[in-house]
Amino acid sequence: MKKLTLLLATFVVVILMSTSANAQSRVGAGLAYGNEIESAGIGVNGEFFATDKLSISPSFIFYFPKNDVDYWEINGNVNYYFTDGAAAVYGLAGLNLSRISVDLGPFGDASDSELGVNLGIGSNFDIGSSILPFAEAKYVISDADQLSLLAGVRFSLN
């Protein structure tokens, strides 16, 4: 748990340090579900715009342990906005690093990491405030194939 806390704190610091006063930046959190791990989780993410239609979006999702299995993922995506307005739709592509650990009881534990590719779609919902609800679905292509659903809110840093 200490490693997870340190990893999460490092992720948040990197997001906050990479924001620019001239570019639109958002940070947020949400709830996730992974179909392969069959577990819900919590996640944090950021979105940092390079242009009006293109953003870089790092995220970290920790899935709640189930049956002595711990699972988390770090994602680095690029989002391309097809529409803007009340429901801004974007496509996403990027890299995924997934880590799974299994407690084998008296036999110790086992763990593995997988590098994969993310492909997905998402949308931000403009409700006229600094809170921006969002939802996204992404498929991780790797040895640990998984469909992940994430919904939450982002807050503007500008």
Coordinates of C-alpha atoms in Angstrom, one line a residue, residues 12-116:
V12 CA -0.2 14.0 -9.0
V13 CA 3.0 16.0 -8.6
V14 CA 3.9 15.3 -12.3
I15 CA 0.5 16.4 -13.4
L16 CA 0.6 19.6 -11.4
M17 CA 4.2 20.5 -12.5
S18 CA 3.3 20.0 -16.2
T19 CA 0.5 22.5 -16.3
S20 CA 1.0 25.6 -18.3
A21 CA -0.6 29.0 -17.6
N22 CA -1.2 29.5 -21.3
A23 CA -2.8 26.2 -22.1
Q24 CA -6.1 24.7 -20.9
S25 CA -5.5 22.1 -18.2
R26 CA -7.8 19.9 -16.2
V27 CA -7.4 17.3 -13.4
G28 CA -10.0 15.0 -12.1
A29 CA -11.1 11.7 -10.6
G30 CA -13.6 9.0 -11.2
L31 CA -14.9 5.5 -10.8
A32 CA -13.8 2.7 -13.1
Y33 CA -14.8 -0.8 -14.0
G34 CA -12.5 -3.4 -15.7
N35 CA -14.3 -6.3 -17.5
E36 CA -11.3 -8.7 -17.4
I37 CA -10.4 -8.1 -13.7
E38 CA -14.2 -7.9 -13.0
S39 CA -13.7 -5.2 -10.4
A40 CA -14.5 -1.6 -9.8
G41 CA -11.8 0.9 -9.1
I42 CA -10.9 4.6 -8.6
G43 CA -8.8 6.7 -10.8
V44 CA -7.2 10.1 -11.2
N45 CA -6.5 11.8 -14.5
G46 CA -5.3 14.9 -16.2
E47 CA -5.9 16.6 -19.5
F48 CA -3.4 19.1 -20.9
F49 CA -4.2 20.7 -24.3
A50 CA -1.6 21.1 -26.9
T51 CA -4.1 22.6 -29.4
D52 CA -7.9 23.2 -29.4
K53 CA -8.5 19.7 -30.6
L54 CA -5.6 17.7 -29.2
S55 CA -4.8 16.9 -25.6
I56 CA -2.4 14.7 -23.6
S57 CA -4.2 12.7 -20.9
P58 CA -2.3 10.7 -18.3
S59 CA -4.3 8.6 -15.8
F60 CA -3.9 6.1 -13.0
I61 CA -6.6 3.6 -12.0
F62 CA -6.4 1.3 -9.0
Y63 CA -9.0 -1.5 -9.0
F64 CA -10.3 -2.7 -5.6
P65 CA -8.7 -6.0 -4.6
K66 CA -10.8 -9.0 -5.2
N67 CA -10.0 -12.7 -4.4
D68 CA -6.5 -11.7 -3.3
V69 CA -5.8 -10.0 -6.6
D70 CA -4.4 -6.5 -6.8
Y71 CA -4.6 -4.7 -10.2
W72 CA -3.6 -1.2 -11.3
E73 CA -2.8 0.6 -14.5
I74 CA -1.1 3.7 -15.7
N75 CA -2.1 5.2 -19.0
G76 CA -0.7 7.9 -21.3
N77 CA -3.2 8.9 -23.9
V78 CA -3.6 11.4 -26.7
N79 CA -7.2 12.7 -27.1
Y80 CA -8.5 14.1 -30.4
Y81 CA -11.7 16.1 -30.1
F82 CA -14.2 15.5 -33.0
T83 CA -16.8 17.8 -31.6
D84 CA -17.1 20.6 -29.0
G85 CA -20.0 22.1 -27.1
A86 CA -22.3 20.6 -24.5
A87 CA -21.0 17.0 -25.2
A88 CA -17.5 17.2 -26.6
V89 CA -16.6 13.8 -28.1
Y90 CA -13.0 12.6 -28.4
G91 CA -11.1 9.5 -29.6
L92 CA -8.2 8.3 -27.6
A93 CA -5.1 6.3 -28.3
G94 CA -2.0 5.7 -26.1
L95 CA 0.0 3.4 -24.0
N96 CA -1.0 1.3 -20.9
L97 CA 1.1 -0.3 -18.2
S98 CA -0.9 -2.8 -16.1
R99 CA 0.3 -4.5 -13.0
I100 CA -1.3 -7.5 -11.4
S101 CA -0.4 -9.1 -8.0
V102 CA -1.8 -12.3 -6.6
D103 CA -1.5 -13.5 -3.0
L104 CA -0.8 -17.2 -3.1
G105 CA -1.2 -17.6 0.7
P106 CA 1.6 -19.8 2.2
F107 CA 3.3 -20.0 -1.2
G108 CA 4.0 -16.3 -1.3
D109 CA 2.8 -14.0 -4.1
A110 CA 3.2 -13.6 -7.8
S111 CA 3.0 -10.5 -10.0
D112 CA 3.3 -9.5 -13.6
S113 CA 3.4 -6.3 -15.6
E114 CA 2.1 -5.8 -19.2
L115 CA 2.6 -3.0 -21.6
G116 CA -0.3 -2.4 -24.0

